[in-house]
Tab-separated table of C-alpha atoms in Angstrom:
chain	number	residue	atom	x	y	z
A	1	UNK	CA	-51.306	10.626	52.820
A	2	UNK	CA	-48.750	8.952	53.697
A	3	UNK	CA	-45.070	8.948	52.905
A	4	UNK	CA	-45.843	5.371	52.228
A	5	UNK	CA	-48.521	5.325	49.652
A	6	UNK	CA	-46.825	8.833	48.349
A	7	UNK	CA	-43.391	6.485	47.205
A	8	UNK	CA	-44.788	4.724	43.970
A	9	UNK	CA	-46.610	7.862	42.837
A	10	UNK	CA	-43.438	10.046	42.717
A	11	UNK	CA	-41.692	6.774	41.724
A	12	UNK	CA	-43.759	5.954	38.595
A	13	UNK	CA	-44.421	9.796	37.693
A	14	UNK	CA	-41.153	11.094	38.062
A	15	UNK	CA	-40.278	8.362	35.724
A	16	UNK	CA	-42.663	9.886	33.199
A	17	UNK	CA	-41.447	13.047	33.717
A	18	UNK	CA	-37.844	12.463	32.484
A	19	UNK	CA	-39.210	10.007	30.020
A	20	UNK	CA	-41.035	12.817	28.093
A	21	UNK	CA	-38.214	14.937	28.664
A	22	UNK	CA	-35.621	13.237	27.471
A	23	UNK	CA	-37.630	11.899	24.414
A	24	UNK	CA	-38.845	15.529	23.416
A	25	UNK	CA	-35.103	16.811	24.189
A	26	UNK	CA	-33.654	14.090	21.773
A	27	UNK	CA	-35.636	15.620	19.283
A	28	UNK	CA	-35.358	18.967	19.714
A	29	UNK	CA	-31.289	18.663	19.062
A	30	UNK	CA	-31.823	16.300	16.230
A	31	UNK	CA	-34.339	19.015	14.050
A	32	UNK	CA	-33.111	21.720	15.837
A	33	UNK	CA	-29.716	22.026	15.114
A	34	UNK	CA	-29.882	21.652	11.345
A	35	UNK	CA	-32.851	24.064	11.839
A	36	UNK	CA	-31.119	26.738	13.069
A	37	UNK	CA	-27.359	26.418	11.003
A	38	UNK	CA	-30.249	27.262	8.046
A	39	UNK	CA	-31.270	30.099	9.756
A	40	UNK	CA	-27.935	31.120	10.057
A	41	UNK	CA	-26.335	30.250	6.866
A	42	UNK	CA	-28.941	31.683	5.163
A	43	UNK	CA	-28.485	34.866	6.769
A	44	UNK	CA	-27.378	38.506	5.049
A	45	UNK	CA	-24.148	38.132	4.342
A	46	UNK	CA	-23.682	34.231	5.661
A	47	UNK	CA	-22.138	31.507	3.094
A	48	UNK	CA	-25.531	30.899	1.953
A	49	UNK	CA	-27.198	33.928	2.028
A	50	UNK	CA	-30.670	33.284	0.838
A	51	UNK	CA	-33.268	35.459	1.988
A	52	UNK	CA	-36.403	33.641	1.099
A	53	UNK	CA	-35.300	30.577	2.581
A	54	UNK	CA	-34.441	32.741	5.560
A	55	UNK	CA	-37.449	34.779	5.969
A	56	UNK	CA	-40.106	31.214	5.504
A	57	UNK	CA	-37.611	28.991	7.895
A	58	UNK	CA	-37.969	32.152	10.559
A	59	UNK	CA	-41.932	32.690	10.471
A	60	UNK	CA	-42.578	29.107	11.376
A	61	UNK	CA	-39.728	29.381	13.457
A	62	UNK	CA	-41.485	32.450	15.162
A	63	UNK	CA	-45.041	30.912	14.806
A	64	UNK	CA	-43.743	27.847	16.741
A	65	UNK	CA	-42.249	30.007	19.598
A	66	UNK	CA	-45.180	32.380	20.142
A	67	UNK	CA	-48.129	29.232	20.588
A	68	UNK	CA	-49.136	28.741	24.282
A	69	UNK	CA	-48.285	25.459	25.079
A	70	UNK	CA	-51.554	24.218	26.855
A	71	UNK	CA	-53.556	25.520	23.439
A	72	UNK	CA	-50.908	23.946	21.070
A	73	UNK	CA	-51.456	20.593	23.156
A	74	UNK	CA	-55.244	20.507	21.851
A	75	UNK	CA	-54.489	21.761	18.417
A	76	UNK	CA	-52.000	18.795	18.125
A	77	UNK	CA	-54.352	15.788	19.779
A	78	UNK	CA	-55.608	14.919	15.687
A	79	UNK	CA	-51.572	14.839	14.601
A	80	UNK	CA	-50.405	13.115	17.854
A	81	UNK	CA	-53.110	10.407	17.623
A	82	UNK	CA	-51.837	9.961	13.820
A	83	UNK	CA	-48.832	9.715	14.957
A	84	UNK	CA	-47.458	7.834	17.750
A	85	UNK	CA	-51.449	6.445	18.148
A	86	UNK	CA	-52.334	8.013	21.252
A	87	UNK	CA	-52.987	11.903	22.473
A	88	UNK	CA	-52.486	11.381	26.350
A	89	UNK	CA	-50.240	9.992	28.523
A	90	UNK	CA	-46.893	10.109	28.574
A	91	UNK	CA	-46.256	9.227	24.873
A	92	UNK	CA	-49.068	11.693	23.577
A	93	UNK	CA	-47.455	14.477	25.305
A	94	UNK	CA	-43.752	14.146	23.670
A	95	UNK	CA	-44.504	15.131	20.361
A	96	UNK	CA	-46.115	18.119	21.588
A	97	UNK	CA	-43.251	18.916	23.478
A	98	UNK	CA	-40.902	18.123	21.234
A	99	UNK	CA	-42.543	20.588	18.149
A	100	UNK	CA	-42.986	23.022	21.440
A	101	UNK	CA	-38.832	22.842	21.626
A	102	UNK	CA	-37.759	22.728	18.017
A	103	UNK	CA	-38.567	26.497	17.052
A	104	UNK	CA	-37.278	27.456	20.609
A	105	UNK	CA	-33.880	25.167	20.891
A	106	UNK	CA	-33.705	26.407	16.732
A	107	UNK	CA	-33.317	30.187	17.618
A	108	UNK	CA	-30.823	29.206	20.491
A	109	UNK	CA	-28.017	27.346	18.076
A	110	UNK	CA	-28.388	30.167	15.593
A	111	UNK	CA	-27.343	32.792	18.836
A	112	UNK	CA	-24.623	30.409	19.455
A	113	UNK	CA	-23.216	30.714	15.506
A	114	UNK	CA	-23.633	33.791	15.646
A	115	UNK	CA	-21.106	34.086	18.509
A	116	UNK	CA	-18.517	32.294	16.648
A	117	UNK	CA	-15.314	34.383	15.366
A	118	UNK	CA	-16.169	35.380	11.504
A	119	UNK	CA	-12.196	35.159	11.172
A	120	UNK	CA	-12.548	31.987	11.316
A	121	UNK	CA	-14.658	30.948	8.829
A	122	UNK	CA	-13.084	33.245	6.215
A	123	UNK	CA	-9.790	31.299	7.004
A	124	UNK	CA	-11.335	27.791	6.389
A	125	UNK	CA	-13.044	29.338	2.894
A	126	UNK	CA	-9.583	30.834	2.116
A	127	UNK	CA	-8.339	27.096	2.288
A	128	UNK	CA	-10.786	25.251	-0.194
A	129	UNK	CA	-13.487	24.385	3.105
A	130	UNK	CA	-16.825	24.030	1.652
A	131	UNK	CA	-19.954	24.327	3.339
A	132	UNK	CA	-19.995	20.823	5.387
A	133	UNK	CA	-16.563	21.349	6.241
A	134	UNK	CA	-17.235	24.768	7.879
A	135	UNK	CA	-20.203	23.903	9.430
A	136	UNK	CA	-18.607	20.437	11.254
A	137	UNK	CA	-15.344	21.778	12.100
A	138	UNK	CA	-15.661	25.326	12.699
A	139	UNK	CA	-18.924	26.368	13.602
A	140	UNK	CA	-19.922	23.800	15.850
A	141	UNK	CA	-16.972	23.314	17.817
A	142	UNK	CA	-16.814	26.864	18.025
A	143	UNK	CA	-20.373	27.079	19.399
A	144	UNK	CA	-20.025	23.553	21.510
A	145	UNK	CA	-20.470	26.099	24.993
A	146	UNK	CA	-22.826	27.693	23.766
A	147	UNK	CA	-24.796	24.785	22.349
A	148	UNK	CA	-24.533	22.938	25.589
A	149	UNK	CA	-26.204	25.520	27.483
A	150	UNK	CA	-28.653	25.662	24.664
A	151	UNK	CA	-29.404	22.415	25.592
A	152	UNK	CA	-29.547	22.743	29.810
A	153	UNK	CA	-31.811	25.997	28.837
A	154	UNK	CA	-34.188	23.756	26.455
A	155	UNK	CA	-34.426	21.057	29.578
A	156	UNK	CA	-35.684	23.076	32.403
A	157	UNK	CA	-37.808	24.719	29.385
A	158	UNK	CA	-39.160	21.110	28.587
A	159	UNK	CA	-39.702	20.282	32.738
A	160	UNK	CA	-42.064	23.173	33.213
A	161	UNK	CA	-43.814	22.140	29.899
A	162	UNK	CA	-44.551	18.675	31.115
A	163	UNK	CA	-45.618	19.675	34.316
A	164	UNK	CA	-48.079	21.654	31.762
A	165	UNK	CA	-48.863	18.484	29.800
A	166	UNK	CA	-49.465	16.610	33.046
A	167	UNK	CA	-52.018	18.708	33.934
A	168	UNK	CA	-53.602	17.789	31.015
A	169	UNK	CA	-53.712	14.060	30.768
A	170	UNK	CA	-50.159	13.657	29.854
A	171	UNK	CA	-48.924	11.920	32.785
A	172	UNK	CA	-45.829	12.827	35.025
A	173	UNK	CA	-45.314	14.719	38.409
A	174	UNK	CA	-47.954	17.838	36.879
A	175	UNK	CA	-50.655	15.374	36.961
A	176	UNK	CA	-49.916	14.165	40.129
A	177	UNK	CA	-49.525	17.915	41.199
A	178	UNK	CA	-53.264	18.160	39.794
A	179	UNK	CA	-54.744	15.091	40.149
A	180	UNK	CA	-53.941	14.536	43.714
A	181	UNK	CA	-52.715	18.483	45.479
A	182	UNK	CA	-55.432	19.604	43.602
A	183	UNK	CA	-58.088	17.919	43.300
A	184	UNK	CA	-58.224	15.501	45.974
A	185	UNK	CA	-56.780	18.359	48.356
A	186	UNK	CA	-53.736	16.048	49.230
A	187	UNK	CA	-51.224	19.558	50.271
A	188	UNK	CA	-48.267	17.506	50.886
A	189	UNK	CA	-48.167	15.115	47.816
A	190	UNK	CA	-48.310	18.824	46.130
A	191	UNK	CA	-45.455	20.393	48.047
A	192	UNK	CA	-43.235	17.151	47.381
A	193	UNK	CA	-43.785	17.380	43.894
A	194	UNK	CA	-43.407	20.993	43.143
A	195	UNK	CA	-39.627	20.682	45.424
A	196	UNK	CA	-38.702	17.438	43.182
A	197	UNK	CA	-38.959	19.607	40.212
A	198	UNK	CA	-37.056	22.329	41.691
A	199	UNK	CA	-34.403	19.768	42.400
A	200	UNK	CA	-34.987	18.308	39.184
A	201	UNK	CA	-34.342	21.986	37.437
A	202	UNK	CA	-31.584	22.835	39.683
A	203	UNK	CA	-29.711	19.615	38.992
A	204	UNK	CA	-30.269	19.470	35.184
A	205	UNK	CA	-29.014	23.672	35.702
A	206	UNK	CA	-25.494	22.641	37.686
A	207	UNK	CA	-24.757	20.159	35.154
A	208	UNK	CA	-25.269	22.054	32.049
A	209	UNK	CA	-23.149	25.027	33.853
A	210	UNK	CA	-20.735	22.116	34.834
A	211	UNK	CA	-19.941	20.988	31.363
A	212	UNK	CA	-19.827	24.525	29.699
A	213	UNK	CA	-17.518	25.834	32.241
A	214	UNK	CA	-15.271	22.556	31.182
A	215	UNK	CA	-15.601	23.321	27.369
A	216	UNK	CA	-14.615	26.788	28.099
A	217	UNK	CA	-11.619	26.246	29.956
A	218	UNK	CA	-10.686	23.740	27.454
A	219	UNK	CA	-11.520	25.951	24.974
A	220	UNK	CA	-13.035	24.585	21.927
A	221	UNK	CA	-10.584	25.320	18.895
A	222	UNK	CA	-10.872	24.590	15.140
A	223	UNK	CA	-8.758	22.015	13.512
A	224	UNK	CA	-5.095	22.613	12.915
A	225	UNK	CA	-5.113	23.357	9.183
A	226	UNK	CA	-7.784	26.236	10.115
A	227	UNK	CA	-5.022	27.218	12.559
A	228	UNK	CA	-2.849	27.547	10.016
A	229	UNK	CA	-4.775	29.476	7.974
A	230	UNK	CA	-5.862	31.986	9.781
A	231	UNK	CA	-2.026	32.846	11.330
A	232	UNK	CA	-0.934	32.634	7.415
A	233	UNK	CA	-3.986	35.055	6.288
A	234	UNK	CA	-3.076	37.692	9.537
A	235	UNK	CA	0.460	37.773	8.876
A	236	UNK	CA	-0.195	38.199	5.284
A	237	UNK	CA	-2.408	41.145	5.592
A	238	UNK	CA	-0.339	43.535	7.426
A	239	UNK	CA	2.102	43.052	4.282
A	240	UNK	CA	-0.413	43.556	1.744
A	241	UNK	CA	-1.189	46.521	3.705
A	242	UNK	CA	2.354	48.062	3.341
A	243	UNK	CA	2.623	47.138	-0.656
A	244	UNK	CA	-0.437	48.676	-1.457
A	245	UNK	CA	1.220	51.581	0.774
């Protein structure tokens, strides 16, 4: 197959891959952040400690993460058809891609929130900050670099998943590599497709790393009242220890 013949195929299927990855990432972030925040807040010793909710939600997330993606696509065919009207093509692939990505991203969010300095949370609580204030003024801003890194990892994973979805009728570069590269022995097209996937992954990783470095270099700081409260708590603590002695 000549380059002239490959160009329209590569262009159309690249757009299909980007469509699948974009929308599945969007839904992964939309539902994964609340799930990750809830996992963190209901853990032992956390603000909303609730063992039952944490265990149930954790079990659901673990089951979703352990499902092989190829089997998940097949299992979700009736649900996918119910939600979007089709079970094949890029639109049909978005549903299993999103469902596979949500629990994966939720665990990354939970891990990112665990790294936030607990002293900042205590300072916000001491100033009368409620749960929503702590989430949006302390936890999420402080975890922002780690959250961007989590999104980057999720996007890269979804690019690989989209190739698997393409091989079973999902469209995109995976479908192109399988249909033309494997079934019709178009080796040059398969190599080109693999190289394009590598380039996509590399670009996503470079962009994600750049944003993380910018955020880490700038420093994600809590709002001024929280900083004041934290400084006050740290200065009062030695005085309290001295009086007790």
